[in-house]
Coordinates of C-alpha atoms and ligand atoms in Angstrom, one line a residue:
Chain A
M1 CA 102.1 -81.1 -166.9
S2 CA 99.5 -83.5 -167.6
I3 CA 100.3 -87.1 -168.8
L4 CA 96.7 -87.7 -169.9
H5 CA 94.4 -85.5 -171.4
A6 CA 91.0 -85.5 -173.1
R7 CA 89.2 -82.8 -174.9
G8 CA 85.6 -83.0 -175.9
V9 CA 85.5 -86.8 -176.2
V10 CA 82.1 -88.2 -177.7
R11 CA 81.1 -91.6 -178.0
A12 CA 78.1 -93.4 -178.8
F13 CA 77.0 -97.0 -179.2
G14 CA 74.4 -96.9 -181.8
H15 CA 71.8 -94.3 -181.2
T16 CA 72.9 -94.8 -177.5
P17 CA 75.1 -91.7 -176.4
A18 CA 77.8 -92.9 -173.6
L19 CA 80.2 -89.7 -173.8
R20 CA 78.9 -86.5 -174.7
G21 CA 81.7 -84.3 -174.6
V22 CA 84.2 -85.3 -171.7
T23 CA 87.4 -82.8 -171.4
L24 CA 89.8 -83.9 -168.5
A25 CA 93.4 -83.5 -167.7
I26 CA 95.2 -86.0 -165.4
A27 CA 98.6 -85.2 -163.7
E28 CA 101.4 -87.8 -164.1
G29 CA 101.1 -89.9 -160.7
E30 CA 97.9 -89.0 -159.7
I31 CA 95.3 -91.6 -158.5
V32 CA 91.7 -90.2 -159.9
A33 CA 88.7 -91.8 -159.1
V34 CA 86.1 -91.6 -162.1
T35 CA 82.7 -91.8 -160.2
G36 CA 79.0 -92.0 -160.9
P37 CA 76.1 -94.0 -161.2
S38 CA 75.8 -97.1 -163.1
G39 CA 75.4 -96.3 -167.1
C40 CA 76.9 -92.7 -166.8
G41 CA 80.1 -93.5 -169.0
K42 CA 82.8 -94.3 -166.7
S43 CA 84.1 -97.8 -168.4
T44 CA 83.3 -96.1 -171.9
L45 CA 85.7 -93.0 -170.5
L46 CA 88.3 -95.3 -169.6
H47 CA 88.3 -97.5 -172.9
C48 CA 88.9 -94.3 -174.8
L49 CA 91.7 -93.2 -172.6
A50 CA 93.2 -96.4 -172.9
G51 CA 93.0 -96.7 -176.6
I52 CA 90.8 -99.7 -176.4
L53 CA 87.9 -97.8 -177.8
R54 CA 88.0 -95.1 -180.3
P55 CA 86.1 -91.6 -179.8
D56 CA 83.7 -90.4 -182.5
A57 CA 84.8 -87.1 -182.0
G58 CA 87.0 -85.1 -179.9
E59 CA 91.1 -86.0 -178.7
V60 CA 92.9 -88.2 -176.4
I61 CA 96.4 -87.1 -175.7
Y62 CA 99.2 -89.2 -173.8
R63 CA 102.2 -87.5 -173.2
D64 CA 101.8 -84.7 -176.1
H65 CA 100.8 -87.3 -178.6
R66 CA 97.4 -88.0 -179.9
I67 CA 96.3 -91.7 -179.4
D68 CA 92.9 -91.4 -180.9
T69 CA 94.1 -91.4 -184.4
L70 CA 96.6 -93.9 -184.1
S71 CA 96.0 -97.3 -185.8
E72 CA 95.0 -100.5 -184.3
G73 CA 98.3 -101.7 -184.1
G74 CA 99.9 -98.3 -182.7
R75 CA 97.3 -98.6 -180.0
S76 CA 97.7 -101.9 -178.9
R77 CA 101.4 -101.3 -178.8
L78 CA 100.7 -98.5 -176.7
R79 CA 98.4 -100.5 -174.4
R80 CA 101.2 -103.3 -174.2
T81 CA 104.0 -100.9 -173.0
E82 CA 102.7 -97.7 -171.2
F83 CA 99.1 -99.1 -170.3
G84 CA 97.9 -101.7 -167.8
V85 CA 94.3 -102.5 -166.9
L86 CA 92.5 -104.5 -164.1
F87 CA 89.0 -105.2 -164.5
Q88 CA 86.1 -106.4 -162.2
F89 CA 86.8 -110.2 -162.8
G90 CA 87.4 -113.0 -165.3
Q91 CA 91.0 -111.7 -166.4
L92 CA 93.2 -114.5 -165.4
V93 CA 93.7 -117.5 -168.1
S94 CA 92.3 -120.4 -166.3
E95 CA 94.7 -123.1 -167.6
L96 CA 97.6 -121.2 -166.3
T97 CA 99.5 -120.7 -163.0
A98 CA 99.5 -117.5 -161.1
A99 CA 103.0 -116.9 -162.1
E100 CA 102.5 -117.9 -165.7
N101 CA 99.4 -115.8 -165.7
V102 CA 101.7 -112.8 -164.4
A103 CA 104.6 -113.4 -166.6
L104 CA 102.2 -113.4 -170.2
P105 CA 102.4 -109.4 -170.7
L106 CA 106.4 -110.0 -170.5
L107 CA 106.4 -112.9 -172.9
L108 CA 104.3 -111.3 -175.2
A109 CA 106.4 -108.5 -175.1
G110 CA 109.7 -110.6 -176.1
T111 CA 111.1 -111.1 -172.6
G112 CA 113.0 -114.2 -171.9
R113 CA 111.5 -117.1 -170.0
R114 CA 113.5 -116.9 -167.3
A115 CA 113.4 -113.2 -166.6
A116 CA 109.9 -113.0 -167.0
R117 CA 109.0 -115.7 -164.6
T118 CA 111.6 -113.8 -162.0
A119 CA 109.8 -110.7 -162.6
A120 CA 106.4 -112.4 -162.2
L121 CA 107.3 -114.2 -159.0
S122 CA 108.6 -110.6 -157.7
W123 CA 105.3 -108.7 -158.2
L124 CA 103.3 -111.9 -156.8
D125 CA 105.5 -111.3 -153.6
R126 CA 104.8 -107.2 -153.7
L127 CA 101.1 -108.1 -153.6
G128 CA 101.5 -110.7 -151.0
V129 CA 100.6 -113.6 -153.0
A130 CA 103.8 -115.3 -153.3
D131 CA 102.7 -118.8 -151.9
L132 CA 99.8 -118.9 -154.8
A133 CA 102.6 -118.7 -157.9
D134 CA 102.0 -122.4 -158.8
Q135 CA 98.2 -122.5 -158.0
R136 CA 95.5 -122.0 -160.8
P137 CA 92.9 -119.4 -160.8
G138 CA 90.2 -122.1 -160.2
E139 CA 91.8 -122.6 -156.7
M140 CA 92.0 -119.1 -155.4
S141 CA 89.6 -116.8 -153.6
G142 CA 88.2 -113.9 -155.6
G143 CA 90.5 -111.5 -153.5
Q144 CA 93.8 -113.4 -154.4
Q145 CA 92.8 -113.6 -158.1
Q146 CA 92.4 -110.0 -158.0
R147 CA 95.6 -109.5 -156.4
C148 CA 97.3 -111.9 -159.2
A149 CA 95.3 -109.9 -162.0
L150 CA 97.0 -107.0 -160.5
A151 CA 100.6 -108.2 -160.3
R152 CA 99.8 -109.3 -164.1
A153 CA 98.8 -105.5 -164.9
L154 CA 101.7 -104.1 -163.1
V155 CA 104.4 -106.6 -164.3
T156 CA 105.0 -104.0 -167.4
E157 CA 105.6 -101.4 -164.9
P158 CA 103.1 -99.2 -166.8
R159 CA 102.9 -95.4 -166.8
V160 CA 99.0 -95.5 -166.4
L161 CA 97.0 -98.3 -164.8
F162 CA 93.1 -98.3 -165.6
C163 CA 91.2 -100.0 -163.3
D164 CA 87.4 -100.7 -164.1
E165 CA 85.3 -101.8 -160.9
P166 CA 88.6 -103.5 -159.5
T167 CA 86.7 -104.7 -156.5
G168 CA 83.1 -104.5 -157.6
A169 CA 82.8 -108.6 -157.4
L170 CA 84.4 -108.7 -153.7
D171 CA 83.3 -108.3 -150.2
S172 CA 84.1 -105.3 -148.8
L173 CA 87.3 -106.4 -146.3
T174 CA 88.8 -108.1 -149.3
G175 CA 88.2 -105.5 -151.6
E176 CA 90.1 -103.1 -148.9
Q177 CA 93.1 -105.1 -148.9
V178 CA 93.3 -105.2 -153.0
L179 CA 93.0 -101.4 -153.0
S180 CA 95.4 -100.8 -150.3
H181 CA 97.9 -102.8 -152.4
L182 CA 97.2 -101.0 -155.5
V183 CA 97.4 -97.7 -153.9
R184 CA 100.3 -98.6 -152.1
V185 CA 102.3 -100.0 -155.2
A186 CA 101.0 -97.2 -157.1
R187 CA 102.7 -94.6 -155.0
Q188 CA 105.9 -96.6 -155.0
Q189 CA 106.2 -96.7 -158.8
G190 CA 104.9 -93.2 -159.4
T191 CA 102.1 -95.1 -161.4
T192 CA 99.0 -92.7 -162.5
V193 CA 95.8 -94.5 -161.8
L194 CA 92.4 -94.2 -163.0
L195 CA 89.8 -95.9 -160.8
A196 CA 86.4 -96.2 -162.2
T197 CA 83.7 -96.9 -159.1
H198 CA 80.4 -96.0 -158.0
D199 CA 81.1 -96.4 -154.4
A200 CA 82.4 -93.5 -152.4
R201 CA 84.4 -96.0 -150.1
V202 CA 86.5 -96.7 -153.3
A203 CA 86.9 -93.3 -154.4
G204 CA 88.2 -92.3 -151.1
Y205 CA 91.3 -94.3 -152.2
A206 CA 92.0 -91.7 -154.9
D207 CA 93.8 -88.4 -154.6
R208 CA 90.5 -86.7 -156.3
E209 CA 87.3 -87.3 -158.3
I210 CA 86.0 -87.0 -161.6
A211 CA 82.4 -87.3 -161.4
L212 CA 80.4 -88.3 -164.3
R213 CA 76.8 -87.7 -165.1
D214 CA 74.8 -89.0 -168.3
G215 CA 78.2 -89.1 -170.2
Q216 CA 79.4 -85.5 -168.9
V217 CA 81.7 -84.4 -166.1
D218 CA 79.6 -83.0 -163.4
P219 CA 81.5 -80.4 -161.5
S220 CA 78.9 -80.6 -158.6
G221 CA 80.0 -84.2 -157.9
F222 CA 76.7 -85.9 -157.9
G223 CA 74.1 -84.5 -160.9
V224 CA 72.4 -82.0 -159.0
E225 CA 71.9 -79.8 -162.0
A226 CA 70.5 -82.5 -163.5
A227 CA 68.0 -83.5 -160.5
I228 CA 66.9 -79.8 -159.8
R229 CA 66.4 -78.4 -163.3
Chain B
M1 CA 70.0 -77.3 -131.6
S2 CA 68.2 -76.6 -135.1
T3 CA 65.0 -76.5 -133.9
P4 CA 65.0 -72.3 -134.0
Y5 CA 66.0 -72.6 -137.8
V6 CA 63.8 -75.3 -138.7
L7 CA 60.9 -72.9 -137.2
M8 CA 62.5 -69.9 -139.2
G9 CA 62.5 -72.2 -142.4
L10 CA 58.7 -73.2 -141.7
L11 CA 58.1 -69.4 -141.7
A12 CA 60.1 -68.7 -144.8
G13 CA 56.8 -69.5 -146.5
G14 CA 54.6 -67.3 -144.8
P15 CA 53.3 -66.1 -141.3
K16 CA 52.2 -68.9 -139.0
H17 CA 50.5 -69.5 -135.3
G18 CA 52.8 -71.5 -132.8
Y19 CA 50.3 -74.3 -133.2
D20 CA 50.9 -74.6 -137.0
L21 CA 54.3 -74.4 -136.4
K22 CA 54.5 -77.3 -134.0
R23 CA 52.5 -79.5 -136.4
A24 CA 54.3 -78.3 -139.2
H25 CA 57.7 -79.1 -137.4
D26 CA 56.3 -82.5 -136.3
A27 CA 54.9 -83.4 -139.9
R28 CA 58.5 -82.5 -141.6
L29 CA 60.7 -84.1 -139.1
P30 CA 58.8 -87.4 -138.2
R31 CA 61.8 -88.9 -136.7
A32 CA 62.7 -86.1 -134.2
K33 CA 61.2 -85.8 -130.9
P34 CA 57.9 -83.8 -131.3
L35 CA 58.2 -80.4 -129.8
A36 CA 56.4 -79.2 -127.0
F37 CA 54.1 -76.3 -127.2
G38 CA 56.1 -74.6 -124.4
Q39 CA 59.3 -75.1 -126.3
V40 CA 57.6 -73.6 -129.8
Y41 CA 56.8 -70.7 -127.4
A42 CA 59.8 -70.3 -125.7
T43 CA 62.0 -70.6 -128.9
L44 CA 59.6 -67.8 -130.7
G45 CA 60.1 -65.5 -127.9
R46 CA 64.1 -65.8 -128.1
L47 CA 63.6 -65.2 -132.1
A48 CA 61.3 -62.5 -131.5
R49 CA 63.9 -61.0 -128.7
D50 CA 66.9 -61.4 -131.2
G51 CA 64.6 -59.6 -134.0
L52 CA 64.8 -62.8 -136.1
V53 CA 61.0 -63.0 -136.0
T54 CA 58.2 -60.7 -134.9
P55 CA 54.7 -61.2 -134.2
A56 CA 52.0 -60.1 -137.1
G57 CA 48.2 -60.4 -137.4
Q58 CA 45.4 -58.7 -135.8
D59 CA 45.3 -61.6 -133.0
Q60 CA 48.6 -60.1 -131.6
D61 CA 47.4 -59.2 -127.9
A62 CA 45.2 -62.4 -127.9
G63 CA 47.9 -64.9 -125.9
P64 CA 50.6 -67.0 -127.3
E65 CA 48.3 -69.5 -129.4
R66 CA 46.7 -67.2 -131.1
T67 CA 49.7 -64.9 -132.3
S68 CA 51.2 -65.5 -135.6
Y69 CA 54.8 -64.8 -136.4
T70 CA 56.5 -63.5 -139.5
L71 CA 60.2 -63.9 -140.5
T72 CA 61.9 -60.6 -140.7
D73 CA 64.7 -59.6 -142.9
T74 CA 67.3 -60.2 -140.1
G75 CA 65.5 -63.5 -139.7
H76 CA 65.9 -64.3 -143.2
A77 CA 69.4 -63.3 -143.3
A78 CA 70.3 -65.9 -140.2
L79 CA 68.5 -68.6 -142.0
T80 CA 71.0 -67.9 -145.2
T81 CA 74.0 -67.9 -143.3
W82 CA 72.9 -71.2 -141.3
L83 CA 71.8 -72.9 -144.3
A84 CA 75.2 -71.7 -146.2
T85 CA 77.2 -73.3 -143.2
V86 CA 78.6 -76.7 -144.0
E87 CA 78.3 -79.2 -141.0
P88 CA 81.6 -80.7 -139.6
P89 CA 81.4 -84.2 -141.5
L90 CA 81.7 -86.1 -138.3
P91 CA 79.6 -89.0 -137.3
H92 CA 76.4 -88.4 -135.3
L93 CA 75.3 -85.2 -137.0
T94 CA 72.6 -86.9 -139.0
S95 CA 69.9 -85.0 -136.9
V96 CA 71.3 -81.7 -138.0
L97 CA 72.2 -82.6 -141.5
L98 CA 68.3 -83.9 -141.9
A99 CA 67.3 -81.0 -140.5
K100 CA 69.2 -78.6 -142.8
V101 CA 68.2 -80.3 -146.0
V102 CA 64.6 -80.6 -144.9
V103 CA 64.9 -76.8 -144.2
A104 CA 67.0 -76.0 -147.4
L105 CA 63.9 -77.6 -149.5
L106 CA 61.6 -75.4 -147.5
V107 CA 63.4 -72.4 -148.7
T108 CA 62.3 -71.1 -151.7
D109 CA 65.3 -70.1 -153.3
I110 CA 66.3 -73.6 -155.1
S111 CA 69.7 -72.5 -155.9
Q112 CA 70.4 -72.0 -152.1
A113 CA 69.3 -75.6 -151.3
R114 CA 71.6 -77.0 -154.0
G115 CA 74.5 -74.6 -153.3
Y116 CA 74.4 -76.4 -150.0
L117 CA 73.7 -79.7 -150.6
V118 CA 76.9 -79.5 -153.3
A119 CA 79.1 -78.0 -150.3
Q120 CA 78.0 -80.6 -147.9
R121 CA 79.0 -83.4 -150.3
A122 CA 82.2 -82.2 -151.2
A123 CA 82.9 -81.7 -147.1
H124 CA 82.1 -85.4 -146.5
T125 CA 83.9 -86.7 -149.5
T126 CA 87.3 -84.7 -148.7
R127 CA 86.7 -86.3 -145.0
L128 CA 86.3 -89.5 -146.2
R129 CA 89.4 -89.5 -147.9
E130 CA 91.2 -88.1 -145.3
L131 CA 90.0 -91.2 -143.2
T132 CA 91.1 -93.5 -146.0
A133 CA 94.6 -92.3 -146.1
L134 CA 94.8 -92.2 -142.1
K135 CA 93.8 -96.0 -142.4
T136 CA 95.9 -97.0 -145.0
D137 CA 99.1 -95.4 -143.5
P138 CA 101.9 -98.0 -142.8
D139 CA 101.8 -96.6 -139.2
A140 CA 98.2 -97.1 -138.4
T141 CA 97.3 -99.3 -135.6
L142 CA 94.3 -101.4 -135.4
S143 CA 92.5 -99.1 -133.5
D144 CA 93.2 -96.4 -136.0
V145 CA 91.8 -98.5 -138.7
I146 CA 88.8 -99.7 -136.7
A147 CA 87.8 -96.0 -135.7
A148 CA 88.5 -94.6 -139.3
D149 CA 86.3 -97.6 -140.7
Y150 CA 83.7 -96.4 -138.3
G151 CA 83.8 -93.1 -139.7
I152 CA 83.9 -93.7 -143.3
A153 CA 80.7 -96.0 -143.0
H154 CA 78.8 -93.0 -141.1
L155 CA 80.1 -90.9 -143.9
D156 CA 79.0 -93.3 -146.8
A157 CA 75.7 -93.4 -145.6
D158 CA 75.4 -89.9 -145.2
L159 CA 76.8 -89.4 -149.0
R160 CA 74.2 -92.2 -150.0
W161 CA 71.3 -90.2 -148.4
L162 CA 72.4 -87.4 -150.0
Q163 CA 72.4 -88.7 -153.2
T164 CA 69.3 -90.1 -152.9
T165 CA 67.9 -86.8 -151.6
L166 CA 69.2 -85.1 -154.4
A167 CA 67.4 -87.6 -156.9
R168 CA 64.2 -86.8 -155.1
V169 CA 64.9 -83.0 -154.6
A170 CA 62.8 -82.1 -157.7
D171 CA 59.8 -83.6 -156.6
L172 CA 60.1 -82.5 -152.8
H173 CA 60.3 -78.9 -153.9
K174 CA 57.2 -79.3 -156.0
E175 CA 55.5 -80.8 -153.1
I176 CA 56.6 -78.4 -150.6
A177 CA 55.6 -75.1 -152.9
R178 CA 52.1 -76.7 -153.4
Ligands
ADP301 N1 79.1 -102.3 -175.9 C1 77.8 -101.3 -175.9 N2 76.9 -101.6 -176.7 C2 76.0 -100.8 -176.4 N3 75.7 -99.6 -175.5 C3 76.9 -99.7 -174.5 C4 77.8 -100.5 -174.9 N4 78.6 -100.4 -173.8 C5 78.2 -99.3 -173.2 N5 76.8 -99.0 -173.5 C6 76.1 -97.9 -172.7 O1 76.4 -96.7 -172.8 C7 76.7 -96.1 -171.7 C8 77.4 -95.8 -170.9 O2 77.9 -97.1 -170.4 P1 79.2 -97.6 -169.4 O3 80.3 -96.7 -170.0 O4 79.1 -98.7 -169.3 O5 78.8 -96.7 -168.3 P2 79.3 -97.2 -166.6 O6 80.5 -97.9 -166.8 O7 79.3 -95.8 -166.2 O8 78.2 -98.4 -166.0 C9 75.4 -96.8 -171.0 O9 73.9 -96.0 -171.6 C10 75.3 -98.2 -171.8 O10 74.4 -98.9 -171.9
MG302 MG1 81.3 -100.0 -166.0

């Protein structure tokens, strides 16, 4: 049974085709790397699957429900309750402390202040950054910020976590620490993860890979068809 | 170890003398140790004994330098098998990997080269995933992690090189075909 399913997803930006008919199925609890060179459509695919962008054609199905046809309100509700996102950088609110940042999604969802803070502190602890609870992003290293951002993405206990080049801005050891935390917690929670990356070492953390080339799934893994035609 | 196959790969394009084979080998694999003539003739001798190549041309009795060799059907089959066999993805196989890719590109059937490269990439990615799982295991010791990192770094380098090679394949194939 797949938790997330795309059928013939097409999306263009003006005259630039970004996705040219992507079909895939993600099983619940899987960690899947979406790989391919820059510009191949990884981010656009994640955005379409997460209901951030609407495809021009094709279907996106989450647990038997089409989400590409949902209204903006319906999709944002889905994003708040079922999905989590982690981007390369710049996601933490700089005026808020780590604990306040992590508590934010819960407060927006109507959780009380005290319960939200308790949950935030517990997630910071699970990601090994409990001691940063009262610091602001400007006082943290890139890796610490990314762990807090991960805590914030996980605090609502999403069923699917979308990560777009989550370690792209970090040095390799720091990136590895963020990835090991991510994978460990996802396994504990049974969270399904989509991990967009152009780096084979990052993709190594996933159970399998879906390679994209020019907006299409490339079964060979690296666009050989395109290279030798 | 891959020298016999490199010579057979060079012969896949048509008969050649030992001297031409040595020059072509050294040109195709410039970073490898240049082949000694003695090694070329010894290898050709063994290949001929095994029926993989056969002397051809009118110079047959004029001594090894003047004898040209041609690849037999058995030789073609052996070359195909070698090319289709994925190398165990361990560090330190770079020279075999390089030789295989170069020979795969020499062989006229481009889909065979493609098939090999795709299978090799899949073997490398699988191993990379295994090593990553190994080092993220909660019971992994520091030495486990360091050893896994070593393997991962080499596999990653091979993978990036394979990727670049693929991007060049069309051009290389055109050049070799000329
Ligand atoms: N907002 C946008 N406006 C215009 N073109 C875009 C936009 N987002 C992506 N593209 C284009 O769509 C293609 C796929 O981009 P993207 O999904 O960002 O690829 P990747 O994440 O693999 O680098 C590229 O050609 C890119 O230039
Ligand atoms: Mg991107």
